[in-house]
mmCIF file with all atom_site columns, C-alpha atoms in Angstrom:
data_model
loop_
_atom_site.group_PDB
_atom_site.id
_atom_site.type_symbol
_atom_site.label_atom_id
_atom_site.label_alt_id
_atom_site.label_comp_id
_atom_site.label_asym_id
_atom_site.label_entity_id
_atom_site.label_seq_id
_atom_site.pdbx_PDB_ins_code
_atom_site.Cartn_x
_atom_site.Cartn_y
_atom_site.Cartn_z
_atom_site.occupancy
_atom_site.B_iso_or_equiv
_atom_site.pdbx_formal_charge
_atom_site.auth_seq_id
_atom_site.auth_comp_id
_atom_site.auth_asym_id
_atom_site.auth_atom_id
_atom_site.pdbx_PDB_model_num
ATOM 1   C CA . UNK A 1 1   ? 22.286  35.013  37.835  1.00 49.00 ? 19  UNK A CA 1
ATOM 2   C CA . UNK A 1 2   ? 20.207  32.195  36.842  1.00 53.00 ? 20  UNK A CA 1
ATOM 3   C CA . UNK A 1 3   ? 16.776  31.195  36.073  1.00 56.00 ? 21  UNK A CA 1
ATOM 4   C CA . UNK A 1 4   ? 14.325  28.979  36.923  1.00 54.00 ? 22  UNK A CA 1
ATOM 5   C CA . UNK A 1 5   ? 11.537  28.076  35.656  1.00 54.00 ? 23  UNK A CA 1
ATOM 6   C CA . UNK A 1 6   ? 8.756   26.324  37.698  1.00 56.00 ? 24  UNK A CA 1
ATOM 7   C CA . UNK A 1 7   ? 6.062   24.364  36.553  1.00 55.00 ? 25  UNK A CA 1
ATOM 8   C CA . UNK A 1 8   ? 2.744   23.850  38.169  1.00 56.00 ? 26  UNK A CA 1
ATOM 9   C CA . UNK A 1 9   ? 0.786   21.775  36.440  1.00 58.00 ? 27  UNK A CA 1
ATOM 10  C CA . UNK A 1 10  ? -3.054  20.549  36.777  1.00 57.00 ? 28  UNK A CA 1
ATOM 11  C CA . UNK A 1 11  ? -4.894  18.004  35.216  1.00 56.00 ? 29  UNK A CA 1
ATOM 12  C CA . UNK A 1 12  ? -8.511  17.409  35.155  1.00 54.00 ? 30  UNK A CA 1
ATOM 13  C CA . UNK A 1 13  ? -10.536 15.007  33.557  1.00 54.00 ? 31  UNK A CA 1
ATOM 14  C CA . UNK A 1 14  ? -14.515 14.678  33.281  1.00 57.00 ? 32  UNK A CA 1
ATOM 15  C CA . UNK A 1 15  ? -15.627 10.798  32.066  1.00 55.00 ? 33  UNK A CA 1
ATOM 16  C CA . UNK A 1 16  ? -19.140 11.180  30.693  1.00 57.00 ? 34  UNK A CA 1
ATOM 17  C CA . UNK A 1 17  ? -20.802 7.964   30.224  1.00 55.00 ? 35  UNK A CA 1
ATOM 18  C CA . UNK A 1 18  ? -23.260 7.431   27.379  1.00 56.00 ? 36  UNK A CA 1
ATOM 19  C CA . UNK A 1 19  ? -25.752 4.658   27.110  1.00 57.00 ? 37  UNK A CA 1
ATOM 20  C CA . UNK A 1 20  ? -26.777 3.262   23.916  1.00 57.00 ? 38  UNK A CA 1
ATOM 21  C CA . UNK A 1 21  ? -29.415 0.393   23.954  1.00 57.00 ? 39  UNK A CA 1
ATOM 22  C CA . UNK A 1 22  ? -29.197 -1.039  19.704  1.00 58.00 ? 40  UNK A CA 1
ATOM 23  C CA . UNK A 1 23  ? -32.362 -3.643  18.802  1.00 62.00 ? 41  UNK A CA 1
ATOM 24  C CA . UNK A 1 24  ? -32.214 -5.392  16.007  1.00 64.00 ? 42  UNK A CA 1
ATOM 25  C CA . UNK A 1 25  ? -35.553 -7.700  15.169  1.00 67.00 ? 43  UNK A CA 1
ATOM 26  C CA . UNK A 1 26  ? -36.557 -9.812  12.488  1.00 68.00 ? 44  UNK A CA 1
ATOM 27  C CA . UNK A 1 27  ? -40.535 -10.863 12.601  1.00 67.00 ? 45  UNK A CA 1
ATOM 28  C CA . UNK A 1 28  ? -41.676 -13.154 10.189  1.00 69.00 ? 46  UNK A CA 1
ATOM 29  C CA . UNK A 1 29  ? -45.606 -14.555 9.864   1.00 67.00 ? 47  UNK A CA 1
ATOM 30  C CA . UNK A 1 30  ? -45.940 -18.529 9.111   1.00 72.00 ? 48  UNK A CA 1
ATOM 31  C CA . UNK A 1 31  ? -43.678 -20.689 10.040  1.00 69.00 ? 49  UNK A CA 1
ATOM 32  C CA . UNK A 1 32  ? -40.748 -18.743 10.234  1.00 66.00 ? 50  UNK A CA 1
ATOM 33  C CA . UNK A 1 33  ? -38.431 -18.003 13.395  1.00 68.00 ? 51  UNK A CA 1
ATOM 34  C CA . UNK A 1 34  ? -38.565 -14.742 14.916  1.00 70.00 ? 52  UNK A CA 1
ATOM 35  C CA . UNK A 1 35  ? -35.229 -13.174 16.168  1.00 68.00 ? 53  UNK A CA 1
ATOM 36  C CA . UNK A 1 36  ? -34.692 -11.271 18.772  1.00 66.00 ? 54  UNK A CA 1
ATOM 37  C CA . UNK A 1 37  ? -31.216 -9.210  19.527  1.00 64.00 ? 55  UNK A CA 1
ATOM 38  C CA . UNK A 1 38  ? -29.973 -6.372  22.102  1.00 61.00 ? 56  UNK A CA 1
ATOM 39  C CA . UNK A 1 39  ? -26.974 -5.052  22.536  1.00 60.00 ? 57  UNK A CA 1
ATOM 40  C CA . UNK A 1 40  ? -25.991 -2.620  25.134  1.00 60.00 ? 58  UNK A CA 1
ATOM 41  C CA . UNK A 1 41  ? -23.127 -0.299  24.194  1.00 61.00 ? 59  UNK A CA 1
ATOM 42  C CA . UNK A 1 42  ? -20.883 1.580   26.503  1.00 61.00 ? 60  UNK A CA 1
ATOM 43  C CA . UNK A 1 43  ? -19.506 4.849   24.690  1.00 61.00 ? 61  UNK A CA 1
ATOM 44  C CA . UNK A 1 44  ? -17.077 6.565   27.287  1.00 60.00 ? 62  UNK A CA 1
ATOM 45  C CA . UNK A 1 45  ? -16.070 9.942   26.030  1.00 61.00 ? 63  UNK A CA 1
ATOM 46  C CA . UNK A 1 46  ? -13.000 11.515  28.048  1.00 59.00 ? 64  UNK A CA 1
ATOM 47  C CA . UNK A 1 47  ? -12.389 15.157  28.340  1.00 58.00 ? 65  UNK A CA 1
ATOM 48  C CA . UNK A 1 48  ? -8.844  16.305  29.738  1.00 60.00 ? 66  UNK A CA 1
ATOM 49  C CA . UNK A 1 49  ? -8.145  19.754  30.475  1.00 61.00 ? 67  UNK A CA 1
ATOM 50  C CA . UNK A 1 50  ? -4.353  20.671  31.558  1.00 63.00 ? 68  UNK A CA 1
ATOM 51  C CA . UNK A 1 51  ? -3.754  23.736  32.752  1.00 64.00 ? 69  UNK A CA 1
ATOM 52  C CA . UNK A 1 52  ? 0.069   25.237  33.162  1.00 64.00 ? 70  UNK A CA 1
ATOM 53  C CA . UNK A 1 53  ? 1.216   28.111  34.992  1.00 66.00 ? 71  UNK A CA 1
ATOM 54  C CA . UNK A 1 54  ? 4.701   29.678  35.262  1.00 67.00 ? 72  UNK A CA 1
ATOM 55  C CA . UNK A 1 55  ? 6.328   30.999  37.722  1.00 67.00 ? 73  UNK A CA 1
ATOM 56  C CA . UNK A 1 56  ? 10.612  32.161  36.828  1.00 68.00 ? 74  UNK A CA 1
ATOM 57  C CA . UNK A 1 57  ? 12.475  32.392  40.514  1.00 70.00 ? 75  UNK A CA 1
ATOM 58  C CA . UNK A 1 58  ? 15.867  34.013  40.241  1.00 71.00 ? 76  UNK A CA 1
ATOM 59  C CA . UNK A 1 59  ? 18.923  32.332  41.760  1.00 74.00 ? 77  UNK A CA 1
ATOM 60  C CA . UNK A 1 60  ? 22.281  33.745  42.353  1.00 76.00 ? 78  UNK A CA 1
ATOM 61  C CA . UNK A 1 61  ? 25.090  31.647  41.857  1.00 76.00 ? 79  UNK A CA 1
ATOM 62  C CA . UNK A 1 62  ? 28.933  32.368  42.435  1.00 76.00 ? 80  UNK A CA 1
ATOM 63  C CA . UNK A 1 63  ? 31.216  31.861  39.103  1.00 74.00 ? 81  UNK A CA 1
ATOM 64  C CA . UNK A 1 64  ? 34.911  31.178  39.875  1.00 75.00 ? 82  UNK A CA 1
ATOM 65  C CA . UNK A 1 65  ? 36.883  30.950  36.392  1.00 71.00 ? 83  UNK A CA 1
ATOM 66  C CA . UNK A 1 66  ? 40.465  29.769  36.520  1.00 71.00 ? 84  UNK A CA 1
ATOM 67  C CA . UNK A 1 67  ? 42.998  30.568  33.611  1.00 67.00 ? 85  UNK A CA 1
ATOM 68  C CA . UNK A 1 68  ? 45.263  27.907  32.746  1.00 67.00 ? 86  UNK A CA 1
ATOM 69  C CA . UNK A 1 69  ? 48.115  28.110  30.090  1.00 69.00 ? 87  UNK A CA 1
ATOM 70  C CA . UNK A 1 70  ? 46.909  26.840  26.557  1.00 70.00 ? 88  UNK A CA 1
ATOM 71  C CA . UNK A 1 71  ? 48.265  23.265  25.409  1.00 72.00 ? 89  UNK A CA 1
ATOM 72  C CA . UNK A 1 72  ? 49.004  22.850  22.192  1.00 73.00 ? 90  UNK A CA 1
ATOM 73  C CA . UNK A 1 73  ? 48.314  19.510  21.114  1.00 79.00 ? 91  UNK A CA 1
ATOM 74  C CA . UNK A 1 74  ? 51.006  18.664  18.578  1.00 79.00 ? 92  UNK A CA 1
ATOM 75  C CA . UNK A 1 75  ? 49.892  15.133  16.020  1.00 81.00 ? 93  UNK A CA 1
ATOM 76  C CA . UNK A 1 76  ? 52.156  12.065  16.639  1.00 85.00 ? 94  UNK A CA 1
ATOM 77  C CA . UNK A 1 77  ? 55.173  11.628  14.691  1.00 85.00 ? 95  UNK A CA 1
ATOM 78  C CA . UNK A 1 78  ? 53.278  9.057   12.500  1.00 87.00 ? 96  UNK A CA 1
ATOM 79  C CA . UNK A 1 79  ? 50.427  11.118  10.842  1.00 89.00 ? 97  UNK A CA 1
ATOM 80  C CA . UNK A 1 80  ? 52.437  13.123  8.304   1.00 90.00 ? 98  UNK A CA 1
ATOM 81  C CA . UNK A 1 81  ? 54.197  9.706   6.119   1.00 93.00 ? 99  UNK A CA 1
ATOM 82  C CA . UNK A 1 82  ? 50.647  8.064   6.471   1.00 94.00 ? 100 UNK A CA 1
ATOM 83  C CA . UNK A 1 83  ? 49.185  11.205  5.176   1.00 94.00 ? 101 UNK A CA 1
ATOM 84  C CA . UNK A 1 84  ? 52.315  11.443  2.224   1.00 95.00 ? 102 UNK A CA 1
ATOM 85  C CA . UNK A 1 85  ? 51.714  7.574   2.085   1.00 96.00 ? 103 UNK A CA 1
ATOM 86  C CA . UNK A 1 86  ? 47.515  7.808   1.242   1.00 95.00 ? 104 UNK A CA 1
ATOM 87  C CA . UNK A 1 87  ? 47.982  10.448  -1.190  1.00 96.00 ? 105 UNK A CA 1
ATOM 88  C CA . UNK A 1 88  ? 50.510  8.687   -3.268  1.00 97.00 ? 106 UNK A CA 1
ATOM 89  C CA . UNK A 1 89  ? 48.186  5.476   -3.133  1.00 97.00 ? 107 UNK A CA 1
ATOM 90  C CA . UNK A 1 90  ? 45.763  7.491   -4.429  1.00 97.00 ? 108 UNK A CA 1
ATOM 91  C CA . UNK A 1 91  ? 47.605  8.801   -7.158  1.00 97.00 ? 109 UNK A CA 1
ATOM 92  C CA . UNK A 1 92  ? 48.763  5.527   -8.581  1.00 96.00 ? 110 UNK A CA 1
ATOM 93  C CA . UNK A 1 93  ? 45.460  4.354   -8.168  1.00 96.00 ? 111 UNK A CA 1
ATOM 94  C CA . UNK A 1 94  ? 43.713  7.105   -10.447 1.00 95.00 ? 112 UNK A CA 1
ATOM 95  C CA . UNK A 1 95  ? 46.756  6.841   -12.867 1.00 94.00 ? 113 UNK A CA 1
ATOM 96  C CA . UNK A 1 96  ? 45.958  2.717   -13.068 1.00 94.00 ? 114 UNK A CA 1
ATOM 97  C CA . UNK A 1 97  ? 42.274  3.481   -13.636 1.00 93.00 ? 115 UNK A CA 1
ATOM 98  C CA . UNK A 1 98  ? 43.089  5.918   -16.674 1.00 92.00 ? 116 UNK A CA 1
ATOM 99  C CA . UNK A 1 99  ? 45.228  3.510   -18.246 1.00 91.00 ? 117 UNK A CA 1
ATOM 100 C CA . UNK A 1 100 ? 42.449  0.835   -17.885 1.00 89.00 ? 118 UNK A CA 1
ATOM 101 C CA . UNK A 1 101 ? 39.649  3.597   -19.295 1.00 87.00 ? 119 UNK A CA 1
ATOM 102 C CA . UNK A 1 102 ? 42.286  3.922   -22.469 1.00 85.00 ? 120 UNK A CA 1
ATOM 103 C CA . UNK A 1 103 ? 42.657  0.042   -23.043 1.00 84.00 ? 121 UNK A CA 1
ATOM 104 C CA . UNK A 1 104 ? 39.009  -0.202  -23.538 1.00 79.00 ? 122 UNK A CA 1
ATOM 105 C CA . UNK A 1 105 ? 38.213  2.952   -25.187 1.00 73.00 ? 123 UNK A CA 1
ATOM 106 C CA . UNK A 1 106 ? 41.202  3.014   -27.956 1.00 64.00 ? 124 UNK A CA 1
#
């Protein structure tokens, strides 16, 4: 048995539009320039709304195992002397650090 789940999704979106008229004026008296400026401004503010619903429909489905006989996997005849081989490295090289720790620290 098997389910699944269906989604049914709706999206909705209102746009509300918003008008903003800014004036900025500078009047001077005498011989000064007076300065005029509008500006219109467009503010757009977006509401979305999704809505999900669920729905879980059940499916049969036929299962067919087969046995076969386990394979052991044996390593290649190579892997044990590298293995024996990186160890021994390894040794020699801590031994040949220790004696150069002892050279400088007498």
């Amino acid at each position: 048995m098997q389910r699944i789940v269906v989604h049914d999704t709706l999206r909705e979106t209102r746009y509300l539009h918003d008008s903003v008229y800014v004036r900025d004026s500078v009047y001077m008296e005498g011989a000064t320039q007076i300065k005029e400026r509008w500006r219109y401004r467009w503010r757009t503010r977006v509401d979305t709304v999704y809505k999900t619903r669920r729905d879980t429909v059940v499916r049969y489905r036929d299962v067919y195992k087969t046995t076969l006989a386990h394979e052991v996997e044996h390593p290649p005849w190579y892997h044990r002397p590298l293995t024996v081989l990186g160890a021994l490295t390894l040794l020699l090289l801590v031994v040949y650090v220790l004696s150069l720790v002892r050279r400088i620290i007498p």
